[in-house]
CSV table of C-alpha atoms and ligand atoms in Angstrom, one decimal:
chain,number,residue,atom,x,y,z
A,652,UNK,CA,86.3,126.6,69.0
A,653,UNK,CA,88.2,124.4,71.6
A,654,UNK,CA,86.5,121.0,71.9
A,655,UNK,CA,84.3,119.8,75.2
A,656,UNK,CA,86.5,119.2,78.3
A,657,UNK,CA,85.2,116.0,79.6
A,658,UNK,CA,87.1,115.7,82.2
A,659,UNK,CA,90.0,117.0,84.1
A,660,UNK,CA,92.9,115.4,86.2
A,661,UNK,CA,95.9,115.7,87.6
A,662,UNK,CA,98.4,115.9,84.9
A,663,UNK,CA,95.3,115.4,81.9
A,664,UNK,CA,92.6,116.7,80.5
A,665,UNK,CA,90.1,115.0,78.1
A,666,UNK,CA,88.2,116.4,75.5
A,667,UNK,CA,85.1,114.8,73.5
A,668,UNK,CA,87.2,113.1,70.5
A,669,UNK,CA,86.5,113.3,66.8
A,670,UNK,CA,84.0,110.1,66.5
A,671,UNK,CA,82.2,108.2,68.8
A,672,UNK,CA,83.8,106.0,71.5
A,673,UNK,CA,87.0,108.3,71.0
A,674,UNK,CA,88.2,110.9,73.3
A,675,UNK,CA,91.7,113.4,73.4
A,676,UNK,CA,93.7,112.9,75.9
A,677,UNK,CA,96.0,116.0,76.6
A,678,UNK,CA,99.1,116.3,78.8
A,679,UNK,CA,99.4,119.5,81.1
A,680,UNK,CA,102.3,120.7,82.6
A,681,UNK,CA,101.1,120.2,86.1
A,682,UNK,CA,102.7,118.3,88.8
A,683,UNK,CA,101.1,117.3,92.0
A,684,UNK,CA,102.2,114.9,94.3
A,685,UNK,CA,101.1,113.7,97.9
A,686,UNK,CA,97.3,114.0,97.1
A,687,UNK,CA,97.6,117.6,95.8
A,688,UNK,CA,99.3,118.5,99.0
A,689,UNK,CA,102.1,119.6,96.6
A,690,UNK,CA,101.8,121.6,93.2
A,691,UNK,CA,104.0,122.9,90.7
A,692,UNK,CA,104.4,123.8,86.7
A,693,UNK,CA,106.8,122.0,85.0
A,694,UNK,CA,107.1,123.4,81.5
A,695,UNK,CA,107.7,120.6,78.8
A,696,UNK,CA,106.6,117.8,81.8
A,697,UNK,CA,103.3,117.0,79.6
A,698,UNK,CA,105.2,117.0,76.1
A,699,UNK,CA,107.8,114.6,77.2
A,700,UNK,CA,104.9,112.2,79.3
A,701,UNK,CA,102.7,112.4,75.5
A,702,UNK,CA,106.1,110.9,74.0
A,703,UNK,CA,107.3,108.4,76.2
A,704,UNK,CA,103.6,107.3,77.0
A,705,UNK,CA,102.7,106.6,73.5
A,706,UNK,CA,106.3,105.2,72.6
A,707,UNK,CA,105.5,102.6,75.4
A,708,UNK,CA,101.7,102.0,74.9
A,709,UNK,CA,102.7,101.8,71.0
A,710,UNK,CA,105.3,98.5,72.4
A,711,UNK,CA,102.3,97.1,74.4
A,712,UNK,CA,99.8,97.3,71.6
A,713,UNK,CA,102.8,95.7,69.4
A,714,UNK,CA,102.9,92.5,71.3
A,715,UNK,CA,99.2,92.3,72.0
A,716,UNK,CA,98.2,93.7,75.1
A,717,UNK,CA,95.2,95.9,74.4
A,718,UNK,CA,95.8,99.6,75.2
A,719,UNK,CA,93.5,102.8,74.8
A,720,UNK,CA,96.1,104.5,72.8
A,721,UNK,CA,94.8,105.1,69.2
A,722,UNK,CA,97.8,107.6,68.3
A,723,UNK,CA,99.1,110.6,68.9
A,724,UNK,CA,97.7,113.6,67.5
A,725,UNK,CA,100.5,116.5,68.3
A,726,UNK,CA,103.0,117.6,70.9
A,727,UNK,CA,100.4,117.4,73.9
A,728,UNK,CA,97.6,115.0,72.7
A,729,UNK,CA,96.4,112.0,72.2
A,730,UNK,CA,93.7,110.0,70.2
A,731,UNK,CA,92.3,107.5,72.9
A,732,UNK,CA,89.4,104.7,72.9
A,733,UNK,CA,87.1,106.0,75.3
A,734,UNK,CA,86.6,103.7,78.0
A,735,UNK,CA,84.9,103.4,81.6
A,736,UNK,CA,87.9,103.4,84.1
A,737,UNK,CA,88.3,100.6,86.3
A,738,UNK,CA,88.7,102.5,90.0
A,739,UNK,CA,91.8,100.7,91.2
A,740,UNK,CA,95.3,101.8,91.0
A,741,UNK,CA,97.4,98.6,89.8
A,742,UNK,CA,101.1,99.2,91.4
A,743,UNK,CA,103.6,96.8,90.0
A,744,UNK,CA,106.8,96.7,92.1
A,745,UNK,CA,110.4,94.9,91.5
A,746,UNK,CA,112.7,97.0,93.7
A,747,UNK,CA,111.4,98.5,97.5
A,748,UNK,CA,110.8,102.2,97.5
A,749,UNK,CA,108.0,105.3,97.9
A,750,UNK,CA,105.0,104.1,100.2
A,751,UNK,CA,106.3,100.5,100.6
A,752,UNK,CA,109.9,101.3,101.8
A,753,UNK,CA,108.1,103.7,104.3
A,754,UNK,CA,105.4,101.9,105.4
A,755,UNK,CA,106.8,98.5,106.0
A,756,UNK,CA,110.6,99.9,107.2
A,757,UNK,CA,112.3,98.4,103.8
A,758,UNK,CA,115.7,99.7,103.3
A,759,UNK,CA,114.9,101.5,99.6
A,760,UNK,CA,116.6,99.7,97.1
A,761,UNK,CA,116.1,96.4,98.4
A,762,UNK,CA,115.2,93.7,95.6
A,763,UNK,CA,111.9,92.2,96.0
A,764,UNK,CA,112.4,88.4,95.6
A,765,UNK,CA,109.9,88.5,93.5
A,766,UNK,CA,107.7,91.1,91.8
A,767,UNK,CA,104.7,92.1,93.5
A,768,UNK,CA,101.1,93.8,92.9
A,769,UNK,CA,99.7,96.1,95.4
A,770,UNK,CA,96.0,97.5,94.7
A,771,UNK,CA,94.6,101.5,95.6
A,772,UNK,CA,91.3,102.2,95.4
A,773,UNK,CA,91.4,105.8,93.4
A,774,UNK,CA,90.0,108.7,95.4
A,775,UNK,CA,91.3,111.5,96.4
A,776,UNK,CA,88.7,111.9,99.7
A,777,UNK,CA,90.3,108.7,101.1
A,778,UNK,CA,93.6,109.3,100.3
A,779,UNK,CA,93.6,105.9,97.4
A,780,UNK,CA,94.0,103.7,100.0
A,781,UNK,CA,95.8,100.1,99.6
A,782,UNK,CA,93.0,98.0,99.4
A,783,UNK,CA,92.7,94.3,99.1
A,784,UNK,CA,90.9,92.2,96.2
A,785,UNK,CA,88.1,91.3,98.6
A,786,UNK,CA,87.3,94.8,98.9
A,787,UNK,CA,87.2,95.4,95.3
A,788,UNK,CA,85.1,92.7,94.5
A,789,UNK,CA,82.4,93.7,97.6
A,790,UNK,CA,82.3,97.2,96.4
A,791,UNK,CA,82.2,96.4,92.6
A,792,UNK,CA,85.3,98.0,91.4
A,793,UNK,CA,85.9,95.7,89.3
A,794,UNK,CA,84.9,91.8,89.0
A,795,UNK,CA,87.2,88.6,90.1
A,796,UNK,CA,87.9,88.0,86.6
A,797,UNK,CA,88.9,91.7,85.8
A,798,UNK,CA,91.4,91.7,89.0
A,799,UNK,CA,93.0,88.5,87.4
A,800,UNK,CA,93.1,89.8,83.6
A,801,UNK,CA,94.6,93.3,85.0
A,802,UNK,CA,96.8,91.6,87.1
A,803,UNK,CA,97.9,89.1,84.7
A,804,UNK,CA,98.4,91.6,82.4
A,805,UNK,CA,100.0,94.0,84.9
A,806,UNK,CA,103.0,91.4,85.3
A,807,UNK,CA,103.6,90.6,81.6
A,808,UNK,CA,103.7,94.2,80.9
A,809,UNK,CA,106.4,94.4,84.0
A,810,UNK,CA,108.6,91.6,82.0
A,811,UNK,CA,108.3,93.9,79.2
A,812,UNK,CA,109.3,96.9,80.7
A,813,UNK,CA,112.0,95.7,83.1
A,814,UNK,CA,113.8,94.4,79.6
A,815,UNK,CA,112.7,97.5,77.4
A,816,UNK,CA,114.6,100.0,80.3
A,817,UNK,CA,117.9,98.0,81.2
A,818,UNK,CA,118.5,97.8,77.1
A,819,UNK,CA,118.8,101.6,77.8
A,820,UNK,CA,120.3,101.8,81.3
A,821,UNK,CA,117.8,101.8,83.5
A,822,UNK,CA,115.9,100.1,86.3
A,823,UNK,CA,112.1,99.4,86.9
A,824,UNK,CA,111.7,100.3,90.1
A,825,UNK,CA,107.7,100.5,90.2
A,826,UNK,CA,105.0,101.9,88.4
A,827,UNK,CA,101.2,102.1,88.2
A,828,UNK,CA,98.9,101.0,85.5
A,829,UNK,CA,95.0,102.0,85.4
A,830,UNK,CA,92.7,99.3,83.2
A,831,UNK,CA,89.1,100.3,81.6
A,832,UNK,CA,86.4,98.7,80.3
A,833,UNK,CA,85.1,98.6,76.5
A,834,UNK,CA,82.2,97.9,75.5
A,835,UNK,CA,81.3,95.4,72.1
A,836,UNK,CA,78.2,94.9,72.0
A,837,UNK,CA,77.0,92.9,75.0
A,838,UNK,CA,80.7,92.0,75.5
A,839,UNK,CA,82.8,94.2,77.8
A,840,UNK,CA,86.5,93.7,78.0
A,841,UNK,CA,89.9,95.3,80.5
A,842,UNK,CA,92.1,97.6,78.6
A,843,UNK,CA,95.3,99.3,79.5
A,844,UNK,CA,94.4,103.0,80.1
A,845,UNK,CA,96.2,106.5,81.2
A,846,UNK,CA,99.9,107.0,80.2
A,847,UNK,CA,102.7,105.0,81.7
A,848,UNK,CA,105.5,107.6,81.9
A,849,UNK,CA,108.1,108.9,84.0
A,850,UNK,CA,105.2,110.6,86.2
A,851,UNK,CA,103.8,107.0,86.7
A,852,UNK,CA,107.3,105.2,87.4
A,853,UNK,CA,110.0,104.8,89.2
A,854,UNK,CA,113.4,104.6,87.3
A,855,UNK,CA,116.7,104.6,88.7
A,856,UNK,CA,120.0,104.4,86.0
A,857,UNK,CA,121.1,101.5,86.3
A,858,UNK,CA,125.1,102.6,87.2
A,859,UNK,CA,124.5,105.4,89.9
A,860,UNK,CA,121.1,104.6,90.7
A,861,UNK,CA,120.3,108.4,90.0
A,862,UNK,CA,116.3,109.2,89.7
A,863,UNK,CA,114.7,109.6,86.5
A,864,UNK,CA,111.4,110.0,87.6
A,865,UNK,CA,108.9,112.1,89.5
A,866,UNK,CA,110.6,111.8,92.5
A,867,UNK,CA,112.9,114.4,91.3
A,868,UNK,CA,109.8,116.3,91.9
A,869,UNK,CA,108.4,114.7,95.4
A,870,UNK,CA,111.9,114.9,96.9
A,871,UNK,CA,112.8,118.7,95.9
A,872,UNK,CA,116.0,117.1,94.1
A,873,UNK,CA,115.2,119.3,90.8
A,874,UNK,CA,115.9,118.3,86.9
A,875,UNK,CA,112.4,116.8,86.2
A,876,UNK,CA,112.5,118.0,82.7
A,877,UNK,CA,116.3,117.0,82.5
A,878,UNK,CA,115.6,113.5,84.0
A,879,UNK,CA,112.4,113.1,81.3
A,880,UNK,CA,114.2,113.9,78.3
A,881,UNK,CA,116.8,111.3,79.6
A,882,UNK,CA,114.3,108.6,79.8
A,883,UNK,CA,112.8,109.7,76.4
A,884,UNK,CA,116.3,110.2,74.0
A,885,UNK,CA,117.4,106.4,75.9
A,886,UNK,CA,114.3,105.0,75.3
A,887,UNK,CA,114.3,106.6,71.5
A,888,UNK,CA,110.9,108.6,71.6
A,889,UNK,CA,112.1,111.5,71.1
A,890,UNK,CA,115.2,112.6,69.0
A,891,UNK,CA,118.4,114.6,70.1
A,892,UNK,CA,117.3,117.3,67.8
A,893,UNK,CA,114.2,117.8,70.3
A,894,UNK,CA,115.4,118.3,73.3
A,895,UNK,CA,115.3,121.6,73.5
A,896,UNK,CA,112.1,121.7,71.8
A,897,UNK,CA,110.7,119.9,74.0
A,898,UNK,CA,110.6,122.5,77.0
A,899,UNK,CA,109.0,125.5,74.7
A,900,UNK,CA,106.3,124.7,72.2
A,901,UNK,CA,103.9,127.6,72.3
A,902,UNK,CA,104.0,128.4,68.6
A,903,UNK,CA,102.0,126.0,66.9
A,904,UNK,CA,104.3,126.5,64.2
A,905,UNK,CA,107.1,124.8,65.9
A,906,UNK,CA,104.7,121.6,67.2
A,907,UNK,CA,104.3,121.7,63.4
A,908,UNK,CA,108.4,121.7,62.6
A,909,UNK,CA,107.9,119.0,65.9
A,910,UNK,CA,106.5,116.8,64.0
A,911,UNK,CA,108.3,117.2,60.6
A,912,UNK,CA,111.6,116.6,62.0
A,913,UNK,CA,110.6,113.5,63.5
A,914,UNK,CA,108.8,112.6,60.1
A,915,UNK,CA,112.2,114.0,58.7
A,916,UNK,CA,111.1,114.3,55.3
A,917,UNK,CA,108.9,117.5,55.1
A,918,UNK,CA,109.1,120.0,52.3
A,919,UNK,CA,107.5,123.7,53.8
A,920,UNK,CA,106.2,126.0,51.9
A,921,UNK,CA,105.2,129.7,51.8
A,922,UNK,CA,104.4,131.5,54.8
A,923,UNK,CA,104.6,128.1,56.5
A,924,UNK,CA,108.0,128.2,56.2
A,925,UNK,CA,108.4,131.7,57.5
A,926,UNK,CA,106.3,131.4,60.6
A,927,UNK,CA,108.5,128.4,61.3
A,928,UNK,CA,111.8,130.2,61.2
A,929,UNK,CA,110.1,132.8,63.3
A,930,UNK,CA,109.3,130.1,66.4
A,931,UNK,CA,113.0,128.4,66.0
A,932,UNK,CA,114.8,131.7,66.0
A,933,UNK,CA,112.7,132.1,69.3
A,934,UNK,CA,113.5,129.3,70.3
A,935,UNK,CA,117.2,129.4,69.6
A,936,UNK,CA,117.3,132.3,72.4
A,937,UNK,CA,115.1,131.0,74.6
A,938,UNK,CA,117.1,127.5,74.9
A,939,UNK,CA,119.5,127.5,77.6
A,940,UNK,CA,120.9,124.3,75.8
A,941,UNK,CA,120.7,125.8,72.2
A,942,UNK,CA,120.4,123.0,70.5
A,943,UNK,CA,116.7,123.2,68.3
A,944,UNK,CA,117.1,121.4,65.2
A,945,UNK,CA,116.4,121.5,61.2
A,946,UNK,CA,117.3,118.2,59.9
A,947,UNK,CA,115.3,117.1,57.8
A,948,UNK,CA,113.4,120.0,56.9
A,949,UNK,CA,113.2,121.0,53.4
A,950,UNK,CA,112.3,124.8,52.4
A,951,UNK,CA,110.4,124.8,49.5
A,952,UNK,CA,111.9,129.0,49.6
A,953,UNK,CA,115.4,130.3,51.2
A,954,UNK,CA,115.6,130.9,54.7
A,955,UNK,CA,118.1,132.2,56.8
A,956,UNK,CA,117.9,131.3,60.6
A,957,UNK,CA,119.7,133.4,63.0
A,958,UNK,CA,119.4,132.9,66.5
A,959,UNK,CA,117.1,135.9,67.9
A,960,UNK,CA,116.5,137.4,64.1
A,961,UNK,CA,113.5,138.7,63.4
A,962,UNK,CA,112.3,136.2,59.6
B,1135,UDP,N1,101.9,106.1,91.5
B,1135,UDP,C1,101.2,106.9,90.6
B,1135,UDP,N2,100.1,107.5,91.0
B,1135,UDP,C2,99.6,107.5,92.2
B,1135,UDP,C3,100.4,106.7,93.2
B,1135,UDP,C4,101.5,106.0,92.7
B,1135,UDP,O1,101.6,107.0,89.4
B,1135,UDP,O2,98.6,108.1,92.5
B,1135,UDP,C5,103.2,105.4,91.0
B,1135,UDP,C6,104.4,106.1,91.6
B,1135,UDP,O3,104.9,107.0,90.6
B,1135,UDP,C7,105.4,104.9,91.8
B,1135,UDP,C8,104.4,103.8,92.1
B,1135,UDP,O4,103.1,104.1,91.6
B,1135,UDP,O5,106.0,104.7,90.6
B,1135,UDP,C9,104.4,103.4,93.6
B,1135,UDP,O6,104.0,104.6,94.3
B,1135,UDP,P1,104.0,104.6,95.9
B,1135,UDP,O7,103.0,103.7,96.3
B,1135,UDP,O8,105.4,104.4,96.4
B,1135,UDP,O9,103.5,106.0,96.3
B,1135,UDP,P2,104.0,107.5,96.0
B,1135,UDP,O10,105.5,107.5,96.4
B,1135,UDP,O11,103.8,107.8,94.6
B,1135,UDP,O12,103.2,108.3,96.9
């Protein structure tokens, strides 16, 4: 029986977690942009976002910045602390574009001098209007000193990021970060919350400034799921055996072989092994790029994979 939807978003559900204080976080393939004004299905969107999000928030927890992220549990969830959400969008931006270019008449692609923080207050109704820190702190959002941990923490995780994307080629334009509070006791401290992905950034290659991001999306340009997988083999959370994978999971047979190639040390057995040629032999014909891949996998019994064969 499918778990209790706690909640649903945009681009995520969550579902009542396996102990207390935990919750699933799972990634759809929706898209939306412009307050919902524009919709579409992007098939493999959410599997590349569960990736890159938890190879990033994995970095973050690394070097000590506190994230929800407990791990990943498969190719569209997520273990996460549960936490209450703080109700302010935290945008971080290094180069002018989206809403600022537009609203202020910035050339995008100008270089901010230095890097800035702009605050939304999160509702749809209003349209998450840019909002100041006085109104945060008169309407209780969040406290003084939770606008200057999030915001402190907002700019070192910038630093991070702007060095963790041009080692692979690519410029932090912008991005958004949402915090949360956890409760110890009588002690309550900020977290970083939600995913920090390609839906949540802006990233431009660094050579021909081409968009890896959701614009792809906003602007009608096309090659979201081309653009993510990008992002996700440069940045190393996913392999090159996957990206084909990535776009067609249904089977939970192939999230299973997902996994195992990634583990790269699995040994299969039985009808495991059967059902598992049976989704990749799918998937072979269903790939326009072809490319689904076995390394790794041991067969505890022969198996002989032919595109579009029936195992
Ligand atoms: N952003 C987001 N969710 C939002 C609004 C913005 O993830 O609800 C991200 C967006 O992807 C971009 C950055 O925050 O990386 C700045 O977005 P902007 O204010 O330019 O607005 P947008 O163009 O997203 O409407």
């Amino acid at each position: 029986m499918r778990r209790k939807k706690i909640y649903e978003g945009k681009a995520k559900i969550l579902y009542e977690g396996p102990e207390r204080n935990t919750l699933v976080q799972y990634f759809k393939d929706d898209a939306t942009a412009f307050n919902n004004k524009k919709k579409a299905v992007i098939e493999g969107k959410g599997v590349l976002n569960n990736r890159i999000s938890e190879f990033i928030l994995n970095q973050l927890n690394e070097i000590g910045i506190e994230t929800h992220l407990i791990k990943r549990l498969n190719m569209r969830e997520q273990l996460i602390k549960s936490c209450e959400i703080v109700p302010v969008e935290f945008v971080v931006r290094n180069i002018a574009a989206g809403t600022l270019a537009n609203r202020l008449g910035m050339t995008e692609g100008t270089i901010l001098r230095r890097p800035i923080i702009e605050y939304y207050y999160k509702n749809d109704d209003l349209n998450d209007p840019l909002v100041t820190e006085e109104h945060i702190e008169i309407n209780n959002w969040a406290s003084n000193m939770e606008i200057a941990h999030a915001t402190e923490t907002a700019f070192r995780i910038n630093d991070f990021l702007i060095g963790l994307f041009r080692g692979v080629g690519i410029k932090l334009v912008d991005f958004k970060l949402e915090f949360g509070r956890i409760w110890k006791n009588e002690d309550c401290k900020i977290i970083l919350a939600d995913e920090i992905s390609p839906d949540t950034c802006r990233l431009w290659d660094l050579k021909d400034e081409k968009k890896l991001d959701k614009d792809r999306f906003r602007r009608d340009l096309g090659g979201l799921v081309e653009a993510y997988t990008e992002v996700a083999l440069r940045a190393q959370s996913i392999s090159d055996s996957m990206r084909s994978i990535a776009v067609s999971e249904e089977s939970p047979a192939l999230a299973e072989m997902h996994d195992h190639v990634v583990s790269g040390h699995a040994i299969l057995a039985g009808a495991a092994h059967v059902e598992l040629g049976r989704a990749v032999a799918a998937q072979l014909v269903c790939s326009t790029q072809g490319d689904a891949g076995l390394c790794g996998v041991t067969f505890s019994a022969p198996l002989v994979l032919k595109a579009g064969a029936s195992v």
